[in-house]
Tab-separated table of C-alpha atoms and ligand atoms in Angstrom:
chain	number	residue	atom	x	y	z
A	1	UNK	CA	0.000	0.000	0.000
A	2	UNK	CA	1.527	3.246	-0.946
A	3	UNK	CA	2.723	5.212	2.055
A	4	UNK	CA	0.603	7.933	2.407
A	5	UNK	CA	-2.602	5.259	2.223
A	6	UNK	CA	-1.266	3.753	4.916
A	7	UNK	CA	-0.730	6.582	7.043
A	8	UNK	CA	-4.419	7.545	6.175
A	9	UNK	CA	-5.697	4.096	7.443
A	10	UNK	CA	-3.469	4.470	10.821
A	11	UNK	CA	-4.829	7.784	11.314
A	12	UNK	CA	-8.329	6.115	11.140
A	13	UNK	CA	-7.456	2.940	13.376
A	14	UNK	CA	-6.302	5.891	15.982
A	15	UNK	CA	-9.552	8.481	15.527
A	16	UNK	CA	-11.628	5.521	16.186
A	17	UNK	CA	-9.946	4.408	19.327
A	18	UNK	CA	-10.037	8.464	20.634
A	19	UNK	CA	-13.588	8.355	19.555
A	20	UNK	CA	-14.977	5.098	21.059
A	21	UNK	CA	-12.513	4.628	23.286
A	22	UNK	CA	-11.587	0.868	22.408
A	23	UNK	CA	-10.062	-1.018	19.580
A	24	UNK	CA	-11.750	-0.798	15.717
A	25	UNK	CA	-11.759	-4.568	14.283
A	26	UNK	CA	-10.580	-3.446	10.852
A	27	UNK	CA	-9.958	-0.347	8.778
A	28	UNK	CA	-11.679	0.254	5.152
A	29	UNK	CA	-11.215	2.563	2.302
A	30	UNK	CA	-13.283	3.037	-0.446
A	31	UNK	CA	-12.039	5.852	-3.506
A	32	UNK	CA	-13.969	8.595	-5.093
A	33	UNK	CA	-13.925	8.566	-8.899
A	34	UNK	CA	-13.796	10.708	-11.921
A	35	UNK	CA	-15.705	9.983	-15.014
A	36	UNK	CA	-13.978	9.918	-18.349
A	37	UNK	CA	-17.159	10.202	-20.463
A	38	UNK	CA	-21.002	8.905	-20.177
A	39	UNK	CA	-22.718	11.505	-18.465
A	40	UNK	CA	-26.251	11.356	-17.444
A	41	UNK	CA	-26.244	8.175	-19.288
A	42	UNK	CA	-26.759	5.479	-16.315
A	43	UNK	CA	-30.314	6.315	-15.249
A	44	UNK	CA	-31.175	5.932	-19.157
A	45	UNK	CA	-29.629	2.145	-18.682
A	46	UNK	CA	-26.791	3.571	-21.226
A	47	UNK	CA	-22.624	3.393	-20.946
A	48	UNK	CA	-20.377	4.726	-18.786
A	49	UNK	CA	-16.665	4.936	-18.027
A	50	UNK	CA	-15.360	6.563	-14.868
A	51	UNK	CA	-12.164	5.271	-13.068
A	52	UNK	CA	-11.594	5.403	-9.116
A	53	UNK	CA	-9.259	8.178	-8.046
A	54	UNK	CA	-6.500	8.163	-5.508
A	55	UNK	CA	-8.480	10.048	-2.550
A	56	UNK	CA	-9.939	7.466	-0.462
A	57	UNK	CA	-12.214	7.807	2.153
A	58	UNK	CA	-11.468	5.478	5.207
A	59	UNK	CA	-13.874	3.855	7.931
A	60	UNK	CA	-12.564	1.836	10.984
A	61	UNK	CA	-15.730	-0.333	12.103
A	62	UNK	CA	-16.304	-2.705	14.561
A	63	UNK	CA	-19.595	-4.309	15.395
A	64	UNK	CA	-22.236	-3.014	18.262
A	65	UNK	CA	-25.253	-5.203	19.543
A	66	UNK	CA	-27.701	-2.835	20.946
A	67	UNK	CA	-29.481	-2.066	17.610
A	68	UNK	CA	-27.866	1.245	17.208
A	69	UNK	CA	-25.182	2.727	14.691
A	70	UNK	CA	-22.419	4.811	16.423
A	71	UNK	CA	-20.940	7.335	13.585
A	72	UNK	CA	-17.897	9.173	14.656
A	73	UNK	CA	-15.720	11.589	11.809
A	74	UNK	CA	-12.748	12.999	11.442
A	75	UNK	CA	-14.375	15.782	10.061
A	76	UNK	CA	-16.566	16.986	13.154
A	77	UNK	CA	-14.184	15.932	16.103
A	78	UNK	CA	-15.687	15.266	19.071
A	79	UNK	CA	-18.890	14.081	18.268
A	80	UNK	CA	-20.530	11.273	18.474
A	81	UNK	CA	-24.061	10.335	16.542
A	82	UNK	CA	-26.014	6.978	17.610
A	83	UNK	CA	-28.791	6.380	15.553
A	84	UNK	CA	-31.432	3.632	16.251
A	85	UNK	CA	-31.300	1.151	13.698
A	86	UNK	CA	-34.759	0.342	13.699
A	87	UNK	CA	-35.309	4.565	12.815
A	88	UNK	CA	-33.608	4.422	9.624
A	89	UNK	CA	-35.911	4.439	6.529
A	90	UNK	CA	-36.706	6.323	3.463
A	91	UNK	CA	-35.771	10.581	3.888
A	92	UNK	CA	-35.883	9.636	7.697
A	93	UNK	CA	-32.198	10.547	8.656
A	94	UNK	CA	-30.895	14.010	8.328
A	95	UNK	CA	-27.740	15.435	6.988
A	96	UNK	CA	-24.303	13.476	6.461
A	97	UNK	CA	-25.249	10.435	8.530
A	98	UNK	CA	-28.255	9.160	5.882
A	99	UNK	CA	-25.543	7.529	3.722
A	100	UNK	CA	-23.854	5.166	6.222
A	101	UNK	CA	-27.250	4.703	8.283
A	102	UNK	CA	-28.804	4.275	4.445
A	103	UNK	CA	-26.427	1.694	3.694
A	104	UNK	CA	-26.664	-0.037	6.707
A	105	UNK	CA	-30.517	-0.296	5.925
A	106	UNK	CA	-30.341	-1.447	2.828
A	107	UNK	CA	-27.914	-4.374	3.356
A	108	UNK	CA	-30.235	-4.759	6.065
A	109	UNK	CA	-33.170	-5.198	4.592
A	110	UNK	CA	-31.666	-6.867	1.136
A	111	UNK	CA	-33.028	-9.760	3.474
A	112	UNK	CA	-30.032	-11.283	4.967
A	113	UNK	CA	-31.297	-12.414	7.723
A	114	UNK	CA	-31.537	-10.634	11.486
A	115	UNK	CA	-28.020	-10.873	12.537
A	116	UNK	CA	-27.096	-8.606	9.323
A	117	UNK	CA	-26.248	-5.235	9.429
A	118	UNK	CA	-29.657	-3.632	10.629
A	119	UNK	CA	-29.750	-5.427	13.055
A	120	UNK	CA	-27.128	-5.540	15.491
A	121	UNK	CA	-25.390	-2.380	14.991
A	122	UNK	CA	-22.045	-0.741	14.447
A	123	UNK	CA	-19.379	1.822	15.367
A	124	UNK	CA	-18.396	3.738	12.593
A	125	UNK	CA	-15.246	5.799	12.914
A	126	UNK	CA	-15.265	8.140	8.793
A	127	UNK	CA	-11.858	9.923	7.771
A	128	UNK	CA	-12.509	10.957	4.048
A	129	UNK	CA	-9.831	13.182	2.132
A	130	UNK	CA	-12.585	12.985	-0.996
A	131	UNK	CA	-13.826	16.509	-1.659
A	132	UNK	CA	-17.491	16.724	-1.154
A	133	UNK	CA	-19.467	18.954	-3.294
A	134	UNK	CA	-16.733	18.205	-6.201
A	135	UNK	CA	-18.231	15.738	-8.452
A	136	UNK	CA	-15.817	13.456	-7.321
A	137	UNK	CA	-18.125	11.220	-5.658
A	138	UNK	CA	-17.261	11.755	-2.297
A	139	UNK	CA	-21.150	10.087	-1.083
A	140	UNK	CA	-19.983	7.225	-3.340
A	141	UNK	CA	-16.870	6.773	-1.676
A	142	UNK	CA	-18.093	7.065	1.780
A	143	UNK	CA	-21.612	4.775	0.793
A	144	UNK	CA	-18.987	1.945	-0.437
A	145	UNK	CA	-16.425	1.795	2.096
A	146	UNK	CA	-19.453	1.627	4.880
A	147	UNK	CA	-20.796	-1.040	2.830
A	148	UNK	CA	-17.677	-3.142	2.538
A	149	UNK	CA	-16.767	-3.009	6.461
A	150	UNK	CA	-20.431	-3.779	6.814
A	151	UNK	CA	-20.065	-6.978	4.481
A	152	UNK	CA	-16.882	-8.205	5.906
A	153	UNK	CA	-18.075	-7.786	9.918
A	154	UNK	CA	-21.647	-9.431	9.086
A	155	UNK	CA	-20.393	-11.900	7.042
A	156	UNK	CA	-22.974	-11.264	4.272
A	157	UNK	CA	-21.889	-12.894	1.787
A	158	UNK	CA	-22.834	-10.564	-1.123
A	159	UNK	CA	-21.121	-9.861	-4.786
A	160	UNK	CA	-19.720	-5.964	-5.160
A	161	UNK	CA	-22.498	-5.338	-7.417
A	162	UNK	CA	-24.735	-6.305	-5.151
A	163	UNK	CA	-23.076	-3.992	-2.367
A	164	UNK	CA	-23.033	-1.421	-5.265
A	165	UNK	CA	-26.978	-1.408	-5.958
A	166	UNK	CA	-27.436	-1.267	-2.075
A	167	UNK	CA	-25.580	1.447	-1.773
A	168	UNK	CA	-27.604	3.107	-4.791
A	169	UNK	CA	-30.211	2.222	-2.709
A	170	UNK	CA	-29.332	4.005	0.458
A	171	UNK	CA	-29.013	6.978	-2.050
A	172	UNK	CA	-32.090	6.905	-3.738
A	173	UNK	CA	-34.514	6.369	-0.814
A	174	UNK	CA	-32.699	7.300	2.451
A	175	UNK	CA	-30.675	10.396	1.264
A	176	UNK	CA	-33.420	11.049	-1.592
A	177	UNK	CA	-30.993	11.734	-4.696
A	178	UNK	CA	-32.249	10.195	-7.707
A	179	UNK	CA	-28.977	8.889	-8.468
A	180	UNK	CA	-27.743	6.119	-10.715
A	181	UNK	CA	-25.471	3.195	-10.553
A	182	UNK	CA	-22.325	4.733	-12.332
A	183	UNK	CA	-20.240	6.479	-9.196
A	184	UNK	CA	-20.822	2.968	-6.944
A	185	UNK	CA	-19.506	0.672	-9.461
A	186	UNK	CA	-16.490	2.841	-10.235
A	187	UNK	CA	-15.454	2.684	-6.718
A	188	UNK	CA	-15.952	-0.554	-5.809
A	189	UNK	CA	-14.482	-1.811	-9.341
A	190	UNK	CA	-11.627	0.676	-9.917
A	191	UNK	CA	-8.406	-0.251	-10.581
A	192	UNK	CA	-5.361	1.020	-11.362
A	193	UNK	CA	-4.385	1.632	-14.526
A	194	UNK	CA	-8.124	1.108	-15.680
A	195	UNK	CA	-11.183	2.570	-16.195
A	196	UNK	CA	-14.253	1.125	-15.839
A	197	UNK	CA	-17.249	0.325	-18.553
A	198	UNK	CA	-20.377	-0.201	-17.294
A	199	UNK	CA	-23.444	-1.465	-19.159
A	200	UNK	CA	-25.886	0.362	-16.782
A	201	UNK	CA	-28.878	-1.981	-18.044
A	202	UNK	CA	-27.268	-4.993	-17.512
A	203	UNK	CA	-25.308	-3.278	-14.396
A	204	UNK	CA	-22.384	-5.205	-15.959
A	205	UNK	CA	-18.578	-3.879	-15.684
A	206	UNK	CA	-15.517	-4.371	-17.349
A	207	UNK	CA	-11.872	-3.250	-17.029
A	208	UNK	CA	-10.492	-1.092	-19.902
A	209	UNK	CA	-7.141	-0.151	-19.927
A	210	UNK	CA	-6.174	3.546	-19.483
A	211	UNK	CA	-2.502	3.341	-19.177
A	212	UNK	CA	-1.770	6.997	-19.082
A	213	UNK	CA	1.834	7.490	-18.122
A	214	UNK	CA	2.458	4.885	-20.697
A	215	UNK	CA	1.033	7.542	-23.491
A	216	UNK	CA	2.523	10.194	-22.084
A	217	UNK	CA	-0.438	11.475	-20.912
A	218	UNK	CA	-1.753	13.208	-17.728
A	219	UNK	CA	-5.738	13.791	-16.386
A	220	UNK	CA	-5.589	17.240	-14.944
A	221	UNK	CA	-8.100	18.086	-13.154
A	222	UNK	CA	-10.141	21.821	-12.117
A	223	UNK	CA	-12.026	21.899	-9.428
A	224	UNK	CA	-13.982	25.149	-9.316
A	225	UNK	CA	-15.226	24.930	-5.858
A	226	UNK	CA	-18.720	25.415	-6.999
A	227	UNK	CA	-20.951	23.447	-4.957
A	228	UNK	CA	-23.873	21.417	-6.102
A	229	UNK	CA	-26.131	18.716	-4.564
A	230	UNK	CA	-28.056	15.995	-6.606
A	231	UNK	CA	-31.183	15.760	-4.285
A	232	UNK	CA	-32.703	18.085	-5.985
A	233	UNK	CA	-32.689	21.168	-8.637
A	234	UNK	CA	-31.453	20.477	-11.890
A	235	UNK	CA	-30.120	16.997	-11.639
A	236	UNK	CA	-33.490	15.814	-10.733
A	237	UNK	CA	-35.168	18.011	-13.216
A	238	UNK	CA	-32.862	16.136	-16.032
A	239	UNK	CA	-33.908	13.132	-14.769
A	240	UNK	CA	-37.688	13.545	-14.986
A	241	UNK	CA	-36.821	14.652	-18.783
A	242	UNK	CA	-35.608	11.594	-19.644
A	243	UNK	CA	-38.467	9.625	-18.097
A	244	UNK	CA	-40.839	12.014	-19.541
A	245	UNK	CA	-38.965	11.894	-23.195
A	246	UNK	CA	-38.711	8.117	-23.197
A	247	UNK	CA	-42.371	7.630	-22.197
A	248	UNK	CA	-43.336	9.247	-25.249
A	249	UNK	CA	-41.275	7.525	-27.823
A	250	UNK	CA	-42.391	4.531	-26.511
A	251	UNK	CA	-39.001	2.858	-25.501
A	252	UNK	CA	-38.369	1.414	-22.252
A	253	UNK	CA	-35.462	4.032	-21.135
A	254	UNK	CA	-33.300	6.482	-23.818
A	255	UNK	CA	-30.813	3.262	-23.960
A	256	UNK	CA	-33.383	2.181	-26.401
A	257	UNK	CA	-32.875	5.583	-28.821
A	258	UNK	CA	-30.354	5.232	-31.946
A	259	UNK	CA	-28.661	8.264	-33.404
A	260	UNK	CA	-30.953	7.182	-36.638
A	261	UNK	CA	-34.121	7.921	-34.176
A	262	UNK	CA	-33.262	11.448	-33.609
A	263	UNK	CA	-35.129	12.809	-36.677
A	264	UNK	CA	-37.971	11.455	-35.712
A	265	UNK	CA	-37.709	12.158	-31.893
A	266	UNK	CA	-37.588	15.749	-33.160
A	267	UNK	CA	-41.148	15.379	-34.522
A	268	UNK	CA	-42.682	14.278	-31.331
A	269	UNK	CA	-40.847	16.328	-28.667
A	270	UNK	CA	-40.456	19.616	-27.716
A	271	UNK	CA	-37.069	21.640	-28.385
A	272	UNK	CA	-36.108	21.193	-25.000
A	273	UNK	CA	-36.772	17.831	-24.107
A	274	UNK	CA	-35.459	16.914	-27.774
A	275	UNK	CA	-31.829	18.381	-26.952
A	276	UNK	CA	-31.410	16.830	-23.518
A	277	UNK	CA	-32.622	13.127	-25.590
A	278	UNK	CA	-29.727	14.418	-28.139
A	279	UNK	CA	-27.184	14.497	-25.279
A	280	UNK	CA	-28.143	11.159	-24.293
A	281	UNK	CA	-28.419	9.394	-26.964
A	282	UNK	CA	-24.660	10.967	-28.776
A	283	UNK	CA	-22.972	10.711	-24.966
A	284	UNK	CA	-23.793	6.733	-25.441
A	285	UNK	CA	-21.820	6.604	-29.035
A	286	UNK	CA	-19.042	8.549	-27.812
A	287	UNK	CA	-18.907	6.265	-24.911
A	288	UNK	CA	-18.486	3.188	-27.161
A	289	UNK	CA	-16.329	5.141	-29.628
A	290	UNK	CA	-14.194	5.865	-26.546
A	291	UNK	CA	-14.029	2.178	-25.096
A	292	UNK	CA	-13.177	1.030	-29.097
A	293	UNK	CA	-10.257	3.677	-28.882
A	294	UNK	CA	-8.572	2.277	-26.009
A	295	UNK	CA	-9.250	-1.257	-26.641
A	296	UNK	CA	-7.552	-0.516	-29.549
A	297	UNK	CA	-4.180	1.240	-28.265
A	298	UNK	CA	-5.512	4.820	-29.149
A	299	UNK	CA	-4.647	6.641	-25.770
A	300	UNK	CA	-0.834	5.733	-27.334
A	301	UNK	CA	-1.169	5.738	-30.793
A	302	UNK	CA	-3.646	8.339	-31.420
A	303	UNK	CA	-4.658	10.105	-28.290
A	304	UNK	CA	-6.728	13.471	-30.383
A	305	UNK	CA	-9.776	10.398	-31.000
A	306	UNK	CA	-10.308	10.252	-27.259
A	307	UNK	CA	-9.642	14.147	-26.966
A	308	UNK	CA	-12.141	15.147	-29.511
A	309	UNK	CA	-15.017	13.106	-27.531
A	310	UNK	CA	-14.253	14.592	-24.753
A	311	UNK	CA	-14.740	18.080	-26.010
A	312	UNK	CA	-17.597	16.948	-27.725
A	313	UNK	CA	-19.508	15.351	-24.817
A	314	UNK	CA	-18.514	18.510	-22.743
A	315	UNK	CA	-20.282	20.641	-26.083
A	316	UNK	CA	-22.996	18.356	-25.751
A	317	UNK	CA	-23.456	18.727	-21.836
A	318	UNK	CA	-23.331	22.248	-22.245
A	319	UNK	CA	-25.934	22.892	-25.412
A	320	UNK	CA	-27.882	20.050	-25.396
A	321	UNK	CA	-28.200	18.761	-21.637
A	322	UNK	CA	-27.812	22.419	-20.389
A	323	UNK	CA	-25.757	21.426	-16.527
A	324	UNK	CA	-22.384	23.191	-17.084
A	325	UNK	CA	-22.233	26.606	-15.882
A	326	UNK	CA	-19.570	29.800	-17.049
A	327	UNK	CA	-17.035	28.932	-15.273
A	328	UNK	CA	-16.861	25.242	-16.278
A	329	UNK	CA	-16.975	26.213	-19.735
A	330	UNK	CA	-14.387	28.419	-19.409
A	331	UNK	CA	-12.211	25.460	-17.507
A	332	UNK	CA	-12.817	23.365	-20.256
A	333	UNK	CA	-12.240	26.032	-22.852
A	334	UNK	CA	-9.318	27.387	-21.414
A	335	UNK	CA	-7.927	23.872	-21.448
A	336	UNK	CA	-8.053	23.222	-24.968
A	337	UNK	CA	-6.944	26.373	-25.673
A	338	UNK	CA	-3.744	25.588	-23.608
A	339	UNK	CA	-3.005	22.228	-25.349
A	340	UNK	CA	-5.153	19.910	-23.658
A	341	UNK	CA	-5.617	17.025	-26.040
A	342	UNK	CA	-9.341	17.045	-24.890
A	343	UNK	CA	-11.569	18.748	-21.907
A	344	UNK	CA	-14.672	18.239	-20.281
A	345	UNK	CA	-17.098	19.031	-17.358
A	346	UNK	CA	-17.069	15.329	-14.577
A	347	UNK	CA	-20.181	14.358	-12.703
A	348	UNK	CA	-23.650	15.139	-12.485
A	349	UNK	CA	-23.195	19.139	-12.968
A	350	UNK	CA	-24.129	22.473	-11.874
A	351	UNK	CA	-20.583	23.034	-10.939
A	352	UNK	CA	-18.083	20.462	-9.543
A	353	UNK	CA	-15.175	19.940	-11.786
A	354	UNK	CA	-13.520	19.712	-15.017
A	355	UNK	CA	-11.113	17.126	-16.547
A	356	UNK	CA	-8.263	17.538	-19.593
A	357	UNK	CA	-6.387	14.919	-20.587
A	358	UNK	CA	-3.185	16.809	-21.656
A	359	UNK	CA	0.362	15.540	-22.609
A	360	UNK	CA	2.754	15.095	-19.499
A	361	UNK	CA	4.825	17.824	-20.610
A	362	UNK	CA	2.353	20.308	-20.761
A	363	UNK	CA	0.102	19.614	-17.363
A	364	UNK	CA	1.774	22.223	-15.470
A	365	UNK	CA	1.074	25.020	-18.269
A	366	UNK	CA	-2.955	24.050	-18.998
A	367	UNK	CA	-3.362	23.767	-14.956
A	368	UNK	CA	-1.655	27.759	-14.878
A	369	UNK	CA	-3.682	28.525	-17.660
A	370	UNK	CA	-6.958	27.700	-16.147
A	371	UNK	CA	-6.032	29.317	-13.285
A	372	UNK	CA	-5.245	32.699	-14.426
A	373	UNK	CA	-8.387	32.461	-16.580
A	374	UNK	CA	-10.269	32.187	-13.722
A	375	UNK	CA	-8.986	35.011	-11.904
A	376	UNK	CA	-8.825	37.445	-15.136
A	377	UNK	CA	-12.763	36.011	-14.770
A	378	UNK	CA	-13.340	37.427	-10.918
A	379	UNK	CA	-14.019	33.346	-10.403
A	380	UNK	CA	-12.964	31.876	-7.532
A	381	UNK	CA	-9.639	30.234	-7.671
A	382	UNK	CA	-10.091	26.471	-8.602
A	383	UNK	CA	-8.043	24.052	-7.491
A	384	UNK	CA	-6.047	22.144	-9.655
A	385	UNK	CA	-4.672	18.433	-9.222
A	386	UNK	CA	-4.157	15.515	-11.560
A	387	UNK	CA	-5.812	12.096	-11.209
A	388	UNK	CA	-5.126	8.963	-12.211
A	389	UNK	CA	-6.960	5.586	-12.479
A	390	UNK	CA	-6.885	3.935	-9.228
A	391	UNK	CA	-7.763	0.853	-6.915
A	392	UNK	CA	-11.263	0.548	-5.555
A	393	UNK	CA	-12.668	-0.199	-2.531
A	394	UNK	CA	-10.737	-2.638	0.281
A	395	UNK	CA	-9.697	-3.863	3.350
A	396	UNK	CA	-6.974	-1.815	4.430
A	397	UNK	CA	-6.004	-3.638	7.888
B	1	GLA	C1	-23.987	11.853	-10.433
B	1	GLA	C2	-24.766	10.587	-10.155
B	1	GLA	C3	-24.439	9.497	-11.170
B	1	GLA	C4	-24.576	10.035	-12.605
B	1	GLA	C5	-23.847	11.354	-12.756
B	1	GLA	C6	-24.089	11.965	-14.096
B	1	GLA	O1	-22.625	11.630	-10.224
B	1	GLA	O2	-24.482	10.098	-8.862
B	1	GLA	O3	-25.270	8.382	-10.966
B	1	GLA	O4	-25.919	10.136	-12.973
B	1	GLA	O5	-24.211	12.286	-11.768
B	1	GLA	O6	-23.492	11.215	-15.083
């Protein structure tokens, strides 16, 4: 395990015993991720491809038996939250704390018997470095790595896609985001050197190969600091257009729409609803024309094919699906303008962050560009970092 991961799971084995006073039985991580292209694709049972990141947000856990789970964080020191198992249901846990107690619930009630997680409790002991508010996937990364140590101290017995839809789960009813399944498979899949494909109707994933430093390559990415939340506003507003839209082309999600369809989509819907089905339906092709790429050796041989979708989806996500905002176009903008081989807007939208993939030897001038863009803007500064395609969720000791 690579030092500083380490130190980040001994800092957790410690804040639990300060916090509870006793010995965690184990320490698990769980990463955030970025995605690479397929946006607003997975609740229309399309393709996606987001790799796990490096920031990792840890949980030391051991198991309670008076019904109750104990959540303790690195982030609010000196406090301790106990929640009542038997409480925890849909919308009925407030703030931070839904996702763990959501998680809990729904491993609990996937029907695995009393002596699974609902039912006998657990200390929880969170120490995320994952940037919340990002579009990293911080809720992701916090929902998996609960659901892992919950797995392992229960002894449940389940696949990771199965932890991954009950953590979509806890999302979807207890926290009350209309999420889909892309951002839980990515961390519990990721891993390094890879990103991951997901078939989001068969909720089937597959390693593809996204050997940057072999190309040459780096993913810089610019945070702006704007926050959103997916629980409601636009995200969910997108969301009920695609329902809406597919309902009245007759198909059982926008997975079903062809490029060839779109004419005839434009008949039937209105302008607005026929742009965000655009998005959709060309994000899905330049998903599988991305995947074909690097299958094929493109990121080394010919790197400006995955570039060009990139800019394209973020074109698309900005015209069509309307959920970038002025400063993440100019991020983007400014990137490709600066060299980047390719730029686009990660994550749900609304703010959050942008990705370039850039050549190595021109990171450091596309990250200074976007930065003095911003200020010459009156933006706030972003923050700039670089990613790379990372391991997903574990047991860390
Ligand atoms: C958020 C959601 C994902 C996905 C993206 C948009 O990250 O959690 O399920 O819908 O937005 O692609």
């Amino acid at each position: 395990m690579p030092a500083h991961l380490d130190a980040l799971a001994e800092a957790t084995d410690r804040g639990f015993h300060d916090a509870f006073g006793r010995d965690c039985a184990g320490v698990w991580s769980a990463p955030g991720r970025v995605n690479l292209i397929g946006e607003h694709t997975d609740y229309n049972e399309g393709f996606v491809l987001p790799f796990a990141i490096g920031a990792r947000t840890s949980i030391a856990a051991r198991r309670r038996d008076d019904g109750v789970i104990a959540l303790a964080s690195a982030q609010f020191p000196g406090k301790i939250r106990t929640i009542p198992l038997a409480k925890v249901g849909p919308r009925a846990v407030p703030g931070w704390a839904a996702y763990p107690a959501g998680v809990a619930w729904a491993l609990g009630l996937a029907g695995r018997g009393a002596a699974a997680a609902g039912a006998s409790g657990v200390s929880l002991y969170i120490n995320s470095v994952v940037p919340t508010g990002s579009g990293l996937s911080s809720s992701a990364a916090l929902e998996c790595a609960v659901a892992l140590a919950l797995h392992d101290l229960h002894g449940l017995q389940a696949t990771r896609a199965e932890l991954a839809l009950a953590c979509q789960r806890a999302e979807n009813e207890v926290v009350g985001a209309p999420t889909g399944i892309m951002d839980q498979f990515a961390s519990l899949f990721g891993e390094h050197g890879s990103a991951v494909f997901i078939d989001c109707r068969t909720v089937h994933g597959e390693n593809v190969p996204l050997a940057l430093e072999a190309a040459g390559l780096e993913v810089v990415l610019a945070d702006t600091r704007e926050q959103h939340a997916h629980a409601a506003g636009g995200y969910v507003d997108r969301r009920a257009s695609c329902d809406r839209a597919a309902r009245i082309l007759g198909v059982r999600a926008l997975r079903d729409v062809g490029v060839g369809d779109l004419e005839k989509a434009s008949d039937v819907l209105d302008a607005e609803t026929f742009r965000r089905v655009r998005h959709v339906v060309t994000e899905n092709e330049r998903v599988l024309a991305a995947v074909a790429s690097l299958r094929a050796g493109g990121l080394e041989s010919d790197p400006a094919v995955l570039g060009a979708l990139l800019t394209a989806s973020h074109a698309s996500m900005r015209d069509d699906f309307e959920i970038t905002t002025p400063a993440l176009d100019l991020a983007a903008a400014t990137a490709v303008e600066a060299g980047a081989v390719g730029a686009r807007m990660t994550g749900g939208g609304f703010g959050g962050a942008v990705i370039a993939l850039v050549a190595r030897e021109r990171a450091a001038e596309v990250a200074a560009s976007i930065t003095a863009a911003f200020a010459r803007a009156g933006f706030t500064a972003p923050r700039l970092s670089t990613v790379a395609p990372s391991d997903g969720a574990r047991r860390d000791r």
